[in-house]
Coordinates of C-alpha atoms in Angstrom, one line a residue:
M1 CA 71.7 106.5 64.9
E2 CA 69.6 109.4 66.2
S3 CA 67.4 109.4 63.2
I4 CA 66.3 105.7 64.0
F5 CA 63.1 105.6 65.8
H6 CA 63.3 103.5 69.0
E7 CA 60.6 103.0 71.7
K8 CA 61.8 101.8 75.0
Q9 CA 59.8 99.4 77.2
E10 CA 56.9 100.7 79.2
G11 CA 55.1 98.2 81.3
S12 CA 54.2 95.1 79.1
L13 CA 53.5 97.1 75.9
C14 CA 56.2 95.2 74.0
A15 CA 53.7 94.4 71.2
Q16 CA 53.1 98.1 70.7
H17 CA 57.1 98.9 70.8
C18 CA 57.6 96.1 68.3
L19 CA 55.2 97.5 65.7
N20 CA 56.1 101.0 65.9
N21 CA 59.8 100.3 65.9
L22 CA 59.2 98.1 62.8
L23 CA 57.2 100.9 61.0
Q24 CA 59.5 103.6 62.4
G25 CA 56.8 105.8 64.0
E26 CA 54.1 106.1 66.6
Y27 CA 51.6 104.2 64.4
F28 CA 49.7 102.2 67.2
S29 CA 48.6 102.8 70.5
P30 CA 47.5 100.4 73.2
V31 CA 43.8 101.6 72.8
E32 CA 44.1 100.7 69.1
L33 CA 45.5 97.4 69.7
S34 CA 42.9 96.6 72.3
S35 CA 40.3 97.5 69.8
I36 CA 41.8 95.1 67.3
A37 CA 42.0 92.4 70.1
R38 CA 38.3 92.8 71.2
Q39 CA 37.3 92.5 67.3
L40 CA 39.2 89.2 67.1
D41 CA 37.6 88.1 70.2
E42 CA 33.9 88.7 68.7
E43 CA 34.8 86.9 65.6
E44 CA 36.2 83.9 67.4
R45 CA 32.9 83.9 69.7
M46 CA 30.7 83.8 66.6
R47 CA 32.5 80.9 65.1
M48 CA 32.4 79.0 68.4
A49 CA 28.6 79.8 68.8
E50 CA 28.1 78.1 65.5
G51 CA 28.5 74.8 67.3
G52 CA 26.1 75.7 69.9
V53 CA 26.1 78.2 72.8
T54 CA 25.7 75.4 75.4
S55 CA 28.7 73.4 74.1
E56 CA 31.7 72.9 76.4
D57 CA 34.1 74.7 73.9
Y58 CA 31.8 77.7 73.9
R59 CA 31.7 77.9 77.7
T60 CA 35.5 77.5 77.7
F61 CA 36.0 80.3 75.2
L62 CA 33.8 82.7 77.3
Q63 CA 36.9 82.6 79.6
P64 CA 39.1 85.9 79.7
S65 CA 40.5 86.8 76.3
G66 CA 43.4 85.0 74.9
N67 CA 44.2 88.0 72.5
M68 CA 45.2 90.4 75.3
D69 CA 45.4 91.0 79.0
D70 CA 45.1 93.9 81.5
S71 CA 49.1 93.9 81.5
G72 CA 49.3 95.1 77.9
F73 CA 50.1 91.8 76.4
F74 CA 48.8 91.2 72.7
S75 CA 48.7 88.0 70.8
I76 CA 50.4 87.2 67.4
Q77 CA 46.8 87.5 66.0
V78 CA 46.6 91.1 67.1
I79 CA 50.1 92.0 65.6
S80 CA 49.1 90.1 62.4
N81 CA 45.9 92.0 62.0
A82 CA 47.6 95.3 62.8
L83 CA 50.2 94.7 60.0
K84 CA 47.6 93.8 57.5
V85 CA 46.6 97.5 57.6
W86 CA 49.8 98.4 55.9
G87 CA 49.7 95.4 53.5
L88 CA 52.2 93.3 55.4
E89 CA 52.1 89.7 56.5
L90 CA 54.0 87.3 58.6
I91 CA 55.6 84.1 57.9
L92 CA 57.3 81.8 60.3
F93 CA 60.9 81.8 59.9
N94 CA 61.5 78.0 60.4
S95 CA 58.4 76.7 58.6
P96 CA 59.0 74.2 55.9
E97 CA 57.3 76.5 53.3
Y98 CA 59.7 79.3 54.0
Q99 CA 62.8 77.0 54.4
R100 CA 62.2 75.6 51.0
L101 CA 62.5 79.1 49.5
R102 CA 66.3 79.0 50.8
I103 CA 66.3 82.9 51.2
D104 CA 69.4 84.3 52.5
P105 CA 68.3 86.4 55.9
I106 CA 70.2 89.6 54.7
N107 CA 67.9 89.8 51.7
E108 CA 64.9 90.1 53.8
K109 CA 63.7 93.5 55.0
S110 CA 62.7 92.8 58.7
F111 CA 61.8 90.1 61.3
I112 CA 59.6 89.9 64.3
C113 CA 60.9 87.7 67.4
N114 CA 58.8 86.4 70.2
Y115 CA 59.8 84.6 73.4
K116 CA 57.6 84.4 76.4
E117 CA 55.2 87.2 75.5
H118 CA 58.0 89.4 74.6
W119 CA 58.1 91.0 71.1
F120 CA 60.8 93.0 69.3
T121 CA 61.9 93.9 65.9
V122 CA 65.1 93.3 63.8
R123 CA 65.0 95.5 60.9
K124 CA 67.1 96.6 57.9
L125 CA 67.5 100.3 57.6
G126 CA 69.5 101.5 54.5
K127 CA 72.1 98.8 54.0
Q128 CA 72.5 97.8 57.6
W129 CA 70.6 95.7 60.1
F130 CA 69.5 96.9 63.6
N131 CA 68.3 95.2 66.6
L132 CA 65.4 97.4 67.8
N133 CA 64.5 95.4 70.9
S134 CA 62.6 97.6 73.4
L135 CA 64.5 96.3 76.3
L136 CA 67.8 98.0 74.9
T137 CA 68.7 101.5 75.6
G138 CA 69.1 102.1 71.9
P139 CA 69.4 100.5 68.5
E140 CA 72.0 97.6 68.3
L141 CA 74.0 97.5 65.0
I142 CA 74.2 93.9 63.5
S143 CA 76.6 93.1 60.7
D144 CA 75.5 91.3 57.6
T145 CA 77.8 88.3 58.6
Y146 CA 76.3 88.2 62.2
L147 CA 72.7 88.3 61.3
A148 CA 72.3 84.6 60.3
L149 CA 74.2 83.6 63.6
F150 CA 72.2 86.0 65.7
L151 CA 68.9 84.6 64.3
A152 CA 70.1 80.9 64.9
Q153 CA 71.0 81.9 68.3
L154 CA 67.5 83.3 69.0
Q155 CA 66.0 80.0 67.9
Q156 CA 68.1 78.0 70.2
E157 CA 67.1 80.3 73.0
G158 CA 63.3 79.4 72.1
Y159 CA 62.3 82.5 70.2
S160 CA 59.7 82.3 67.5
I161 CA 60.9 84.3 64.4
F162 CA 58.6 85.7 61.8
V163 CA 59.6 87.1 58.4
V164 CA 57.8 90.5 57.5
K165 CA 56.8 90.4 53.8
G166 CA 55.5 93.5 52.0
D167 CA 56.7 97.1 51.6
L168 CA 57.4 99.0 54.8
P169 CA 56.4 102.7 55.0
D170 CA 59.1 105.1 53.9
C171 CA 61.0 106.6 56.8
E172 CA 63.7 109.3 57.5
A173 CA 66.3 106.8 59.0
D174 CA 66.0 104.4 55.9
Q175 CA 66.6 107.3 53.5
L176 CA 69.5 108.7 55.4
L177 CA 71.2 105.2 55.8
Q178 CA 71.0 104.5 52.2
M179 CA 73.6 107.3 51.7
I180 CA 75.8 106.7 54.7
R181 CA 76.8 103.8 57.0
V182 CA 77.1 104.1 60.6
Q183 CA 79.5 102.8 63.2
Q184 CA 78.8 101.8 66.8
M185 CA 81.5 102.1 69.2
H186 CA 79.7 100.8 72.3
R187 CA 76.7 98.2 72.1
P188 CA 73.7 99.3 74.0
K189 CA 73.0 97.8 77.4
L190 CA 69.7 96.2 78.6
I191 CA 67.5 98.8 80.5
G192 CA 67.3 96.4 83.6
E193 CA 71.0 96.4 83.5
E194 CA 71.5 100.0 83.2
L195 CA 69.0 100.7 85.9
A196 CA 70.9 98.2 88.0
Q197 CA 74.1 100.0 87.6
L198 CA 72.6 103.4 88.1
K199 CA 71.0 102.1 91.2
E200 CA 74.4 100.6 92.4
Q201 CA 76.2 103.9 91.8
R202 CA 73.5 105.9 93.8
I203 CA 74.0 103.4 96.7
Q204 CA 77.8 103.8 96.5
K205 CA 77.6 107.5 96.4
T206 CA 75.0 107.5 99.3
D207 CA 77.3 105.1 101.5
L208 CA 80.4 107.5 100.8
Q209 CA 78.4 110.6 101.8
R210 CA 77.1 108.8 105.0
V211 CA 80.8 107.7 105.8
L212 CA 82.2 111.2 105.1
E213 CA 79.4 112.7 107.3
A214 CA 80.0 110.2 110.1
N215 CA 83.7 110.9 110.1
D216 CA 83.2 114.6 109.5
G217 CA 86.4 114.6 107.5
S218 CA 88.5 113.1 110.2
G219 CA 89.9 110.3 108.1
M220 CA 91.5 113.1 105.8
L221 CA 92.6 115.0 109.0
D222 CA 94.2 111.7 110.4
E223 CA 96.2 111.3 107.2
D224 CA 97.4 115.0 107.4
E225 CA 98.3 114.4 111.0
E226 CA 100.3 111.3 110.5
D227 CA 102.2 113.1 107.7
L228 CA 102.9 116.0 109.9
Q229 CA 104.3 113.7 112.7
R230 CA 106.5 112.0 110.3
A231 CA 107.9 115.3 109.0
L232 CA 108.3 116.6 112.8
A233 CA 110.2 113.2 113.5
L234 CA 112.6 113.7 110.6
S235 CA 113.3 117.4 111.5
R236 CA 113.9 116.4 115.2
Q237 CA 116.3 113.7 113.8
D238 CA 118.2 116.1 111.8
I239 CA 118.4 118.7 114.7
D240 CA 119.8 116.0 117.1
M241 CA 122.4 115.1 114.6
E242 CA 123.2 118.9 114.1
D243 CA 123.3 119.3 118.0
E244 CA 125.8 116.4 118.4
E245 CA 128.0 117.8 115.6
A246 CA 127.9 121.1 117.4
D247 CA 128.7 119.5 120.7
L248 CA 131.6 117.7 119.2
R249 CA 133.0 120.8 117.6
R250 CA 132.6 122.8 120.9
A251 CA 134.2 119.9 122.9
I252 CA 137.4 119.9 120.7
Q253 CA 137.5 123.6 120.8
L254 CA 137.3 124.0 124.4
S255 CA 139.9 121.1 124.9
M256 CA 142.2 122.9 122.6
Q257 CA 141.7 126.1 124.1
G258 CA 142.3 124.6 127.7
S259 CA 145.5 123.0 126.4
S260 CA 146.6 126.1 124.9
R261 CA 146.0 128.1 128.1
N262 CA 148.0 125.4 130.2
V263 CA 150.9 125.5 127.8
C264 CA 150.9 129.3 127.8
Q265 CA 151.1 129.2 131.7
E266 CA 153.6 126.8 131.9
I267 CA 155.7 127.5 129.0
P268 CA 156.9 130.7 127.6
Q269 CA 156.1 131.6 124.1
T270 CA 158.5 130.4 121.5
S271 CA 159.9 132.6 118.8
G272 CA 157.9 132.9 115.7
T273 CA 160.7 131.9 113.4
H274 CA 159.9 128.5 111.6
L275 CA 162.8 125.9 112.1
T276 CA 163.6 123.3 109.6
S277 CA 163.9 119.7 110.6
E278 CA 167.6 119.6 110.5
E279 CA 167.7 122.5 112.9
L280 CA 165.3 120.9 115.2
R281 CA 167.3 117.7 115.1
K282 CA 170.5 119.6 116.1
R283 CA 168.9 121.6 118.8
R284 CA 167.3 118.5 120.2
E285 CA 170.8 116.7 120.3
A286 CA 172.2 119.7 122.0
Y287 CA 169.4 119.8 124.6
F288 CA 170.0 116.2 125.4
E289 CA 173.7 116.8 125.8
K290 CA 173.1 119.6 128.0
Q291 CA 170.6 117.7 129.9
Q292 CA 173.1 114.9 130.6
Q293 CA 175.8 117.4 131.6
Q294 CA 173.4 119.0 134.2
Q295 CA 172.4 115.6 135.5
Q296 CA 176.2 114.8 136.2
Q297 CA 177.0 118.0 137.9
D298 CA 173.9 118.2 140.2
P299 CA 173.3 115.4 142.7
P300 CA 169.9 113.6 142.5
A301 CA 168.9 114.8 146.0
Q302 CA 167.8 118.1 144.8
L303 CA 164.4 117.1 144.0
S304 CA 162.4 118.2 146.9
H305 CA 159.2 116.4 146.0
P306 CA 158.5 113.2 143.8
C307 CA 155.8 115.0 141.9
E308 CA 157.9 118.4 141.3
K309 CA 159.4 118.8 138.0
P310 CA 163.2 119.3 138.0
T311 CA 164.4 123.0 137.8
T312 CA 166.8 122.0 135.0
S313 CA 163.9 120.7 132.9
S314 CA 161.9 123.9 133.4
G315 CA 164.9 126.0 132.7
A316 CA 165.9 124.2 129.7
L317 CA 162.2 124.3 128.4
G318 CA 162.4 127.9 128.9
S319 CA 165.4 128.4 126.8
D320 CA 165.4 125.8 124.2
P321 CA 163.4 126.6 121.2
A322 CA 163.5 122.9 120.1
G323 CA 162.2 122.0 123.3
D324 CA 159.6 124.4 122.9
A325 CA 158.5 123.0 119.6
I326 CA 158.4 119.3 121.0
S327 CA 156.5 120.2 124.0
E328 CA 153.9 122.2 122.0
E329 CA 153.3 119.1 119.6
D330 CA 153.0 116.9 122.6
M331 CA 150.5 119.2 124.3
L332 CA 148.4 119.4 121.0
Q333 CA 148.3 115.8 120.8
A334 CA 147.2 115.4 124.3
A335 CA 144.5 118.0 123.7
V336 CA 143.1 116.2 120.7
T337 CA 143.2 112.9 122.8
M338 CA 141.4 114.5 125.5
S339 CA 138.5 115.9 123.2
L340 CA 138.1 112.4 121.7
E341 CA 137.7 110.9 125.1
I342 CA 135.1 113.4 126.0
V343 CA 133.1 112.7 122.7
R344 CA 133.3 108.8 123.4
N345 CA 132.1 109.4 127.0
N346 CA 129.2 111.6 125.7
F347 CA 128.2 109.0 123.1
K348 CA 128.2 106.2 125.9
T349 CA 126.2 108.2 128.0
E350 CA 123.7 108.8 125.4
G351 CA 123.5 105.2 124.2
K352 CA 122.8 104.1 127.9
K353 CA 119.7 106.5 128.0

C-alpha cells in the first residue's frame, strides 16, 4: 500500500489530485491546469465571436470562466484535455454507446467520478482495484465483486462516472501489485472525519487537564482518604472486639480469683487425694448422719444470730473431706455465675450507650 501514490485534498484542487492519482505521480500542477483552462476559454471565445461580438451570446460568454475559478475548481473539459496529452480519453459510463458494449467494469483500467465539483479516481493497480479519493486518508481496497456495486451506488448518489480509455503510464505500484496481492485490515477514513476525531480527542484531553489542574489532585486524595477511613474503622472494630474479649476474660479470672480467696479464707484446704464417686457418696451419707445426730443433741437456741452459721456446720466443713469437695464445687459454680452476670451487665451498659 505504501507504493501507491495518493494525493490528499488541498483546498479545492480535487481535479489536480484526481489526475495525479490516476497517473500515479505529480504530473499536473494548478498552474498547468490553469493554462489549459485559459486556452479553452480563448478557443470558446473565438468560436462565439464568429456569430458577432455584439451578440447576446458573446456578451454572456465574456462573464467569468466556466472552466476554472479562483478556488481551484477545473471543468471536465480541462481534465479531458489534460488526459489527451497522454493519449487518454473519457467516455461517459452510463451513455448508451458504452452500455451497448456490455463491458464488465472489472475489465476496465480506471474510472473518474464527479459529483458537485468534486473529482476522484478509481483505478486498477496490478490485479486489484483501489479507491483513490483525495478525501480519504489513504487508498481504499475494492474487491472485484464489490466494484460493480460500488459504481452503481455512486450513480444512485448522483455521481457522473467516466471510463478512462487508453494505456496509462507505467508506475511502480502497478508493477509491484502484479506480483503480490495486498490485504487491508482497516478501511481509511474521510479526512474530515479523522480531523474531527483528533479535534475531539484534543478537546477531551484539554478538559481533563483543566479538571485535574482545578482539583489539583484532590479527587485522588479524597479517594485515598476514604480508603484510609474505611481501614481505620475496620481496625477499630477489631480492636473493640478484642477489648471486649479481654474484658470478659479478665472478669472471669477476677471473679474466680475472688471466689477462690473467699473459699480459702472460710474453708481449710482439703487434702490433695482424689476421691472416687463412691467414696464421696459414703462420706456424704456419714456427714448427713453426723449432722442429724448433732442437731438432736444440741438445742436450736444455740444460734445467737439468724445470720450466723451453725458452729456444727463450720466444724463439719473443716473436718469432712466430702463436705470440702461439695463446697468447692458450689463455690466454683457461684463464681462462674457471678462472672456471667458481670459480663451481661457490661453488655447492657454498652448497648444503652
